[in-house]
PDB file of C-alpha atoms in Angstrom:
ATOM      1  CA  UNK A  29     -10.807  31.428  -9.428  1.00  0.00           C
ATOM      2  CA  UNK A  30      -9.271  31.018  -5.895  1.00  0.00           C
ATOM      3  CA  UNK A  31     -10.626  27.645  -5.285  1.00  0.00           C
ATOM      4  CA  UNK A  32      -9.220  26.659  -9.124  1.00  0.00           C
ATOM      5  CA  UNK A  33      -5.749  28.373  -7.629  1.00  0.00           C
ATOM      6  CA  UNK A  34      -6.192  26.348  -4.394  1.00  0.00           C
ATOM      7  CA  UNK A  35      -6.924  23.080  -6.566  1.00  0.00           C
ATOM      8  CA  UNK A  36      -3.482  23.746  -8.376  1.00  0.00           C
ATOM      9  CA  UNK A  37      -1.741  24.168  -5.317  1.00  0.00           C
ATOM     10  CA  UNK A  38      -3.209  20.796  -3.949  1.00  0.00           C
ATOM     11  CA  UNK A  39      -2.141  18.791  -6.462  1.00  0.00           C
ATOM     12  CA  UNK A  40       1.676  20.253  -7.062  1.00  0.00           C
ATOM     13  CA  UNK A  41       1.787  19.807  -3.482  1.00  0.00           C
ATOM     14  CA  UNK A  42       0.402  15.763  -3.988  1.00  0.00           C
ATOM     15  CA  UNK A  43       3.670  15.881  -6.891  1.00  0.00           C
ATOM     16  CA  UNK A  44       5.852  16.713  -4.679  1.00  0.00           C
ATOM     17  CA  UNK A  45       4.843  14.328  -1.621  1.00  0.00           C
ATOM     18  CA  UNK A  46       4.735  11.250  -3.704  1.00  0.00           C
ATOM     19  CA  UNK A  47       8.114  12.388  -5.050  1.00  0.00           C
ATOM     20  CA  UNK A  48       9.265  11.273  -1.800  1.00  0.00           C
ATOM     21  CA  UNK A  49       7.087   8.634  -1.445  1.00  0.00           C
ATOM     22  CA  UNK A  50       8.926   6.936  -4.928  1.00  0.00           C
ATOM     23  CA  UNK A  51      12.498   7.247  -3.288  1.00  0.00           C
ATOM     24  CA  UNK A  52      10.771   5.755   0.335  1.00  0.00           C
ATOM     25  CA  UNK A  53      10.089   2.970  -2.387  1.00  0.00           C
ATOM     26  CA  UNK A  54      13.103   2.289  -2.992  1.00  0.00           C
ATOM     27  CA  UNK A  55      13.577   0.870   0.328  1.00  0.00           C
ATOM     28  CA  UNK A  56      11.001  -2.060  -0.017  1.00  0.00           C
ATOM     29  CA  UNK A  57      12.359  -5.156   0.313  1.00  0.00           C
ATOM     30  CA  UNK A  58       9.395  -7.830  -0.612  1.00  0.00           C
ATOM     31  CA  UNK A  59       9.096 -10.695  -3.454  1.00  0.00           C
ATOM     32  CA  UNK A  60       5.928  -8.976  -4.417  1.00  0.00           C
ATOM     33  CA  UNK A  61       5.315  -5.336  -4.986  1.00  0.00           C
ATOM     34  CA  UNK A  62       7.279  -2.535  -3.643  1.00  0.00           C
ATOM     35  CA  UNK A  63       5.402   0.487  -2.714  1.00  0.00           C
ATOM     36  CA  UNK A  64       6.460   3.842  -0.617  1.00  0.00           C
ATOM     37  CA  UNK A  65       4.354   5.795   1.808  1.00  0.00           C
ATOM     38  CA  UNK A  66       4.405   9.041   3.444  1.00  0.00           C
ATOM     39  CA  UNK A  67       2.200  10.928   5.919  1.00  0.00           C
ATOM     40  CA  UNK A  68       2.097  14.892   5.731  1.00  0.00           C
ATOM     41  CA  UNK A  69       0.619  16.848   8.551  1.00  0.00           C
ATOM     42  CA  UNK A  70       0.205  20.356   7.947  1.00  0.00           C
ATOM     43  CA  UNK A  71       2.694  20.503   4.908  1.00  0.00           C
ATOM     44  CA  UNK A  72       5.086  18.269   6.805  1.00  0.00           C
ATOM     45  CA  UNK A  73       5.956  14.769   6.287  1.00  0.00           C
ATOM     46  CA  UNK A  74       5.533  13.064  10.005  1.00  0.00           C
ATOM     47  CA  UNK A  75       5.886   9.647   9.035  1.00  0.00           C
ATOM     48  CA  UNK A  76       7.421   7.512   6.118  1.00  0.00           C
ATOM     49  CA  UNK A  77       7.080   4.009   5.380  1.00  0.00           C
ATOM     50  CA  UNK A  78       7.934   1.021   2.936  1.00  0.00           C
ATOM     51  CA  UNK A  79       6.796  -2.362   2.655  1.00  0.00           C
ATOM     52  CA  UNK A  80       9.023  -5.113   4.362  1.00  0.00           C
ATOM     53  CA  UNK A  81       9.423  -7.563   7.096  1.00  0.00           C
ATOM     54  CA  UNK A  82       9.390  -6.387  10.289  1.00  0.00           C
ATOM     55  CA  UNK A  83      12.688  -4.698  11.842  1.00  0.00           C
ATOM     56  CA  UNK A  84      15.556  -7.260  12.817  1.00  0.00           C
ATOM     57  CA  UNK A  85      14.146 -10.109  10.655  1.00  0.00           C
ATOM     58  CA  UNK A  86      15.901 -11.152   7.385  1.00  0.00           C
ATOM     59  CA  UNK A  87      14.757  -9.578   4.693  1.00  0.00           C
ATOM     60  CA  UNK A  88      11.638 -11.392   2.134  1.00  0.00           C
ATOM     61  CA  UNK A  89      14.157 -11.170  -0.278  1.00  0.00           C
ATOM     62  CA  UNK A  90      16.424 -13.051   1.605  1.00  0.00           C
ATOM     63  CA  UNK A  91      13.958 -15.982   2.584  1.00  0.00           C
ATOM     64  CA  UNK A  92      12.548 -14.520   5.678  1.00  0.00           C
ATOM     65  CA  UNK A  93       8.714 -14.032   4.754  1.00  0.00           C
ATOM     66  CA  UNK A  94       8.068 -18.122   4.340  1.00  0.00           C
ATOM     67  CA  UNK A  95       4.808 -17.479   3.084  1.00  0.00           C
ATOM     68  CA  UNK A  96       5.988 -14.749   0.061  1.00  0.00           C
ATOM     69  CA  UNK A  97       8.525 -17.880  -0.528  1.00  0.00           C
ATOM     70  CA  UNK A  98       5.944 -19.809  -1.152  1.00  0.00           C
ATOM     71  CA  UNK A  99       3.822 -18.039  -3.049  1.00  0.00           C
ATOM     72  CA  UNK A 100       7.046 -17.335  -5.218  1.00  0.00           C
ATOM     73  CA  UNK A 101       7.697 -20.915  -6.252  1.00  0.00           C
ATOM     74  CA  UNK A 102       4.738 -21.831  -6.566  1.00  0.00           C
ATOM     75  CA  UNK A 103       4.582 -19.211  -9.681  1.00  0.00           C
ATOM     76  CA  UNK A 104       7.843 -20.185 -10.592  1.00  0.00           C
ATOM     77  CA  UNK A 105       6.381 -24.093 -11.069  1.00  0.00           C
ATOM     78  CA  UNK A 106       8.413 -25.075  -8.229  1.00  0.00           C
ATOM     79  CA  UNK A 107       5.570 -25.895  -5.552  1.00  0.00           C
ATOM     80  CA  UNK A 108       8.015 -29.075  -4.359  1.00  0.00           C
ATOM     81  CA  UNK A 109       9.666 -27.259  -2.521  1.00  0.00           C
ATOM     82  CA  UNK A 110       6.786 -25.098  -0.732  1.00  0.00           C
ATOM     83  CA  UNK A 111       6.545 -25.536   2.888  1.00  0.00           C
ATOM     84  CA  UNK A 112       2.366 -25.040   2.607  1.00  0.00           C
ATOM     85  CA  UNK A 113       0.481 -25.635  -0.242  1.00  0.00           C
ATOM     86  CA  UNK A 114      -1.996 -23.132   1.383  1.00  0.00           C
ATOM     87  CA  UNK A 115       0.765 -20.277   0.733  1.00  0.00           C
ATOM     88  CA  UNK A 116      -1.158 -18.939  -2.407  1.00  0.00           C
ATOM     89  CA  UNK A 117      -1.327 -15.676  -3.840  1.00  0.00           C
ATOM     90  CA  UNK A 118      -4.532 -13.859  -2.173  1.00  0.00           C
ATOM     91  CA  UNK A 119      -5.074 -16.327   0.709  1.00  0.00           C
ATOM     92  CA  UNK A 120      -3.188 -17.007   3.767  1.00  0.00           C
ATOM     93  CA  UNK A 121      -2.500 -13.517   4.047  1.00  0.00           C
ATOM     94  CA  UNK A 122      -2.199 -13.430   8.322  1.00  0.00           C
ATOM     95  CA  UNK A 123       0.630 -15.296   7.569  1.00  0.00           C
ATOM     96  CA  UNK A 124       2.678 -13.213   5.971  1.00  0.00           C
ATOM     97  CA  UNK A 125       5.420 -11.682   8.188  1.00  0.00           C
ATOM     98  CA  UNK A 126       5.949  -8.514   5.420  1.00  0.00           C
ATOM     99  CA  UNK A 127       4.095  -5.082   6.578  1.00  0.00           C
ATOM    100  CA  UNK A 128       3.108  -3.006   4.366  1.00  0.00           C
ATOM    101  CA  UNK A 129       4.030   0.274   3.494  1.00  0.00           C
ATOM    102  CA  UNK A 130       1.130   2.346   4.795  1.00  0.00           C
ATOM    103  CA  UNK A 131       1.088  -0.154   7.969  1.00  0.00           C
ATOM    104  CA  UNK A 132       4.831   0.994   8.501  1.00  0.00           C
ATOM    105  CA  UNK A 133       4.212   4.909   8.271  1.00  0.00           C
ATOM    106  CA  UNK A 134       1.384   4.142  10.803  1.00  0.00           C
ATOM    107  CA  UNK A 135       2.763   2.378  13.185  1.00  0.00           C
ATOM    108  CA  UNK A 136       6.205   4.215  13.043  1.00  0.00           C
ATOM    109  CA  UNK A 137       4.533   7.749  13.762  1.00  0.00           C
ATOM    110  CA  UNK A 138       2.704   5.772  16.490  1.00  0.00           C
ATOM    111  CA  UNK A 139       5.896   4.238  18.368  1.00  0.00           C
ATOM    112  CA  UNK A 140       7.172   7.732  18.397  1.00  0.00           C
ATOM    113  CA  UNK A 141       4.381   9.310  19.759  1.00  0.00           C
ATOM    114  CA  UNK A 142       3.337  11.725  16.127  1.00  0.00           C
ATOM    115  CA  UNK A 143      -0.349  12.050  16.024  1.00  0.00           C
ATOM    116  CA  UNK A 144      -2.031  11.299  12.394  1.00  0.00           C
ATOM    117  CA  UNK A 145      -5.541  12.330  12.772  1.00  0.00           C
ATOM    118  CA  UNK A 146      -6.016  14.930  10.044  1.00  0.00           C
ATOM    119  CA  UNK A 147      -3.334  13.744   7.984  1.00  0.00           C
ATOM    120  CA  UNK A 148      -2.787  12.796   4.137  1.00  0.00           C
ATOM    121  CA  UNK A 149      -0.933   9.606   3.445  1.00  0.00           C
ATOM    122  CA  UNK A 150       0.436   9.351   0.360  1.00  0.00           C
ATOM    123  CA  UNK A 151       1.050   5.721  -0.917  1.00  0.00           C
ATOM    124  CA  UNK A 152       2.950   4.800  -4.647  1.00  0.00           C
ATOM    125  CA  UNK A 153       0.218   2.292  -4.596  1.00  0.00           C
ATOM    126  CA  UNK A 154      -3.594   2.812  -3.212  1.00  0.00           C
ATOM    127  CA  UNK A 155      -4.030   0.853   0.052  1.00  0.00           C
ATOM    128  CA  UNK A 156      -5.020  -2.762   0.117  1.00  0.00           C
ATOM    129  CA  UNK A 157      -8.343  -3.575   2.015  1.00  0.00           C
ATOM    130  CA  UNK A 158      -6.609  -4.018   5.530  1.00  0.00           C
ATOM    131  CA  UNK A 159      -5.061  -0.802   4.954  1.00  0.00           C
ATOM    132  CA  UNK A 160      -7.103   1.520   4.240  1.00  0.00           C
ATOM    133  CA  UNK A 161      -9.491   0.250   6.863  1.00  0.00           C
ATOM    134  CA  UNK A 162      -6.596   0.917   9.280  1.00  0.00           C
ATOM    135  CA  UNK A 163      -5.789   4.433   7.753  1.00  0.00           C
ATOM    136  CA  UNK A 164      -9.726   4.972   8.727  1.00  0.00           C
ATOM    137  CA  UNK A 165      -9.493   4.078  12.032  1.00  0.00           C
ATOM    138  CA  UNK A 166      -6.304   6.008  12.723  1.00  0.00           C
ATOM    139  CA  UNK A 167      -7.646   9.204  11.417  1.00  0.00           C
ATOM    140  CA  UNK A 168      -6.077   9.584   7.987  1.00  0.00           C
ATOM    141  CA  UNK A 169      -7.860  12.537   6.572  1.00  0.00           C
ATOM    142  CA  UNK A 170      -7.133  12.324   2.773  1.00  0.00           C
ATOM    143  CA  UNK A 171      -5.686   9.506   0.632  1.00  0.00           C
ATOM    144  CA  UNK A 172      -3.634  10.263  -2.538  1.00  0.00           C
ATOM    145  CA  UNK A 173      -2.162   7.169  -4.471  1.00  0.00           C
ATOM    146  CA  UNK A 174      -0.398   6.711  -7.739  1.00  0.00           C
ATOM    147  CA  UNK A 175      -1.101   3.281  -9.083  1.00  0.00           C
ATOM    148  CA  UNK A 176      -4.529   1.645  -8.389  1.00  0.00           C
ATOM    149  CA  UNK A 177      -3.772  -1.464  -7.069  1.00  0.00           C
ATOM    150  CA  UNK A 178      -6.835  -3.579  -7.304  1.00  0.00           C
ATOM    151  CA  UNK A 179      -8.473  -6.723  -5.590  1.00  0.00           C
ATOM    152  CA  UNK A 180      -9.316  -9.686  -6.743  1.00  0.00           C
ATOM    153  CA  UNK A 181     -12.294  -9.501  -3.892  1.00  0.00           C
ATOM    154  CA  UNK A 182     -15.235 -10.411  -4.337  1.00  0.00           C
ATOM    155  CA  UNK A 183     -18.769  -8.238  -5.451  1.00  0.00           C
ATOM    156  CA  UNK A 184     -19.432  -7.757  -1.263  1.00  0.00           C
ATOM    157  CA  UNK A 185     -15.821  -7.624  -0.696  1.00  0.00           C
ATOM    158  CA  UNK A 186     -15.450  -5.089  -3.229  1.00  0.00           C
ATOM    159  CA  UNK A 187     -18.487  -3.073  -1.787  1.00  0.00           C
ATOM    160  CA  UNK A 188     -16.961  -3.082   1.360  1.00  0.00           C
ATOM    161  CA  UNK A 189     -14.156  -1.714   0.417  1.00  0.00           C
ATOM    162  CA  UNK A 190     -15.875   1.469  -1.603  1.00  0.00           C
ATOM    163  CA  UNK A 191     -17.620   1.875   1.563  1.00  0.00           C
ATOM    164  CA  UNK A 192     -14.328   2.272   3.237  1.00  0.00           C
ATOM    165  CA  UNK A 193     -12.912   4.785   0.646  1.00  0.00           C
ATOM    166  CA  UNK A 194     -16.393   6.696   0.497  1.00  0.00           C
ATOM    167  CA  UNK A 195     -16.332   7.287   4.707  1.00  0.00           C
ATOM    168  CA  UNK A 196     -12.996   8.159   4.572  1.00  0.00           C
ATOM    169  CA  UNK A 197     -13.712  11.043   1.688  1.00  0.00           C
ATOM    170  CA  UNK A 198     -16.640  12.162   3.252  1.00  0.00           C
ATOM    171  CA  UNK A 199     -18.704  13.305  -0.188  1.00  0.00           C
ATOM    172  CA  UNK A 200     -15.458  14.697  -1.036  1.00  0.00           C
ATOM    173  CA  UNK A 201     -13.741  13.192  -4.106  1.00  0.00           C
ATOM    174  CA  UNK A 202     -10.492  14.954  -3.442  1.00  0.00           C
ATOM    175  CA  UNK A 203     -10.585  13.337   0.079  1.00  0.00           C
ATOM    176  CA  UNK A 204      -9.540   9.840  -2.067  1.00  0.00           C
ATOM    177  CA  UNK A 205      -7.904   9.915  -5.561  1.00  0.00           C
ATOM    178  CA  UNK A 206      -5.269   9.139  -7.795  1.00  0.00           C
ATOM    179  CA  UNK A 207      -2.574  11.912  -8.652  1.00  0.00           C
ATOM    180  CA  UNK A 208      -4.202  14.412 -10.041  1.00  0.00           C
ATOM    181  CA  UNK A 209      -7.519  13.824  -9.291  1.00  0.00           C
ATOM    182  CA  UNK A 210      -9.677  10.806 -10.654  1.00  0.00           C
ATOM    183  CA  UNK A 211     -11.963   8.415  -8.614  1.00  0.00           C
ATOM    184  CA  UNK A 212     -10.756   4.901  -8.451  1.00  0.00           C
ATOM    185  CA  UNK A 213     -11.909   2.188 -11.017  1.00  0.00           C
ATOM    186  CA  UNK A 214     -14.188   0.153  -7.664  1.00  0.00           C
ATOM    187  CA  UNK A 215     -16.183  -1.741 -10.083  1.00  0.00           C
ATOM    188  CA  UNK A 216     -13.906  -3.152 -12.837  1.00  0.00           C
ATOM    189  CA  UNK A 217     -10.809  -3.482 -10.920  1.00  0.00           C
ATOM    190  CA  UNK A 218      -9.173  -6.093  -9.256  1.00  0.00           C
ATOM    191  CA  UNK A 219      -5.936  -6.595  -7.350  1.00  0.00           C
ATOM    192  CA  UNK A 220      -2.918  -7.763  -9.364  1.00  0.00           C
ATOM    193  CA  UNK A 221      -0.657 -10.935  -8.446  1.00  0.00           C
ATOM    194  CA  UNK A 222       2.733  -9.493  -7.714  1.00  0.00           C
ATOM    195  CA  UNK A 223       3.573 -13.277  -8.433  1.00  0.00           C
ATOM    196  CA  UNK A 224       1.820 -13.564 -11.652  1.00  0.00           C
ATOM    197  CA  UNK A 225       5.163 -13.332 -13.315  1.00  0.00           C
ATOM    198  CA  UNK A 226       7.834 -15.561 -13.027  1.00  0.00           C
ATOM    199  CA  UNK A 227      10.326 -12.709 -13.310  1.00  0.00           C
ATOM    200  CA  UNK A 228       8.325 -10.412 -11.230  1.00  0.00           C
ATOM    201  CA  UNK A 229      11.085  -9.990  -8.611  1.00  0.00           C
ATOM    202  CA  UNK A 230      13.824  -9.645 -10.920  1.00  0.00           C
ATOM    203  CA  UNK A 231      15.927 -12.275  -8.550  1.00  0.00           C
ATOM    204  CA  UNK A 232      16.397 -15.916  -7.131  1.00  0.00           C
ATOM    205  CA  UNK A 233      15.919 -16.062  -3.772  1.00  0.00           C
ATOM    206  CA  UNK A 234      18.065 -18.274  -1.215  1.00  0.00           C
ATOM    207  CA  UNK A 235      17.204 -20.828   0.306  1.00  0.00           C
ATOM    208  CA  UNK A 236      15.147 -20.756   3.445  1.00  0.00           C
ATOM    209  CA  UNK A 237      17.411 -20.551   6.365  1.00  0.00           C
ATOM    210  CA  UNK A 238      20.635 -19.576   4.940  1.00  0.00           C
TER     211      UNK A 238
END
């Protein structure tokens, strides 16, 4: 009965941090997806963070992520005008400028000197490869996500990556779900294009440079 009372607390606790973690979304600025992400240290949030180009540039969705430009016309059938044909969705990606959202609530704790060893991060979206590998190595404790957002990786890739996830949980399936509890979909799942759609980011950018 406690531990079922604990559970409950958990999770309306996980409501509430990803609460915040929607309006951090609202900050993204990126041609792509937009996703939110918090870190909460003993029931306080440390860090936040939301996917964009780095601070001082131009905003992606002002042209200043060349290869989310790219990879943006090219699903809008207007690859004349891309400066690198190699600019594709899923490849290419040390090229693009735009840090993601868990990256940011990382890195900003760590410029101001906030430890996050022990901490959960809660992301609107579950972490890409890169960043859950980094939430590993800078001693994220728990992961709690809202959206799967899948990989098109592939079968070792994709093994790699459960491998990640399981480490990080530690035989503890609490230690790395969705809202509410649930394990994620490894097997069948891939990761969407946030290009796939021509309207996907609801605007037409300017032209690079402007």
């Amino acid at each position: 009965m406690i531990l079922e009372i604990s559970r409950k607390k958990q999770v309306e606790d996980d409501e509430y941090y990803l609460s915040i973690a929607d309006a951090v979304e609202r900050g993204a600025n990126c041609l792509g997806s937009q996703v939110g992400a918090v870190i909460v240290l003993e029931n306080r949030v440390i860090s936040t963070g939301y996917n964009g180009t780095p601070s001082g540039f131009p905003n992606c969705k002002d042209g200043g992520c060349v290869r989310c430009y790219d990879s943006w016309l090219l699903k809008n059938g207007r690859q004349s005008e891309m400066t690198d044909p190699g600019h594709v969705s899923g490849q290419a990606l040390d090229r693009c400028i735009c840090v993601h959202a868990e990256q940011n609530a990382i890195i900003t704790a760590a410029r101001f000197g906030i430890r996050v060893d022990e901490a959960t991060l809660y992301t609107t979206q579950s972490p890409c490869f890169g960043c859950l590998k980094e939430a590993v190595q800078a001693g994220i404790f728990r992961v709690v996500y809202r959206k799967w957002y899948a990989a098109k990786y592939n079968e070792a890739l994709k093994q790699q990556y459960e491998q990640l996830a399981r480490h990080l949980a530690d035989s503890d399936p609490t230690r790395f779900e969705v809202l509410g509890g649930g394990q994620p979909p490894f097997a069948s799942e891939g990761q969407p294009d946030p290009y796939a759609s021509a309207t996907s980011s609801g605007l037409e950018p300017p032209t690079l440079g402007k």
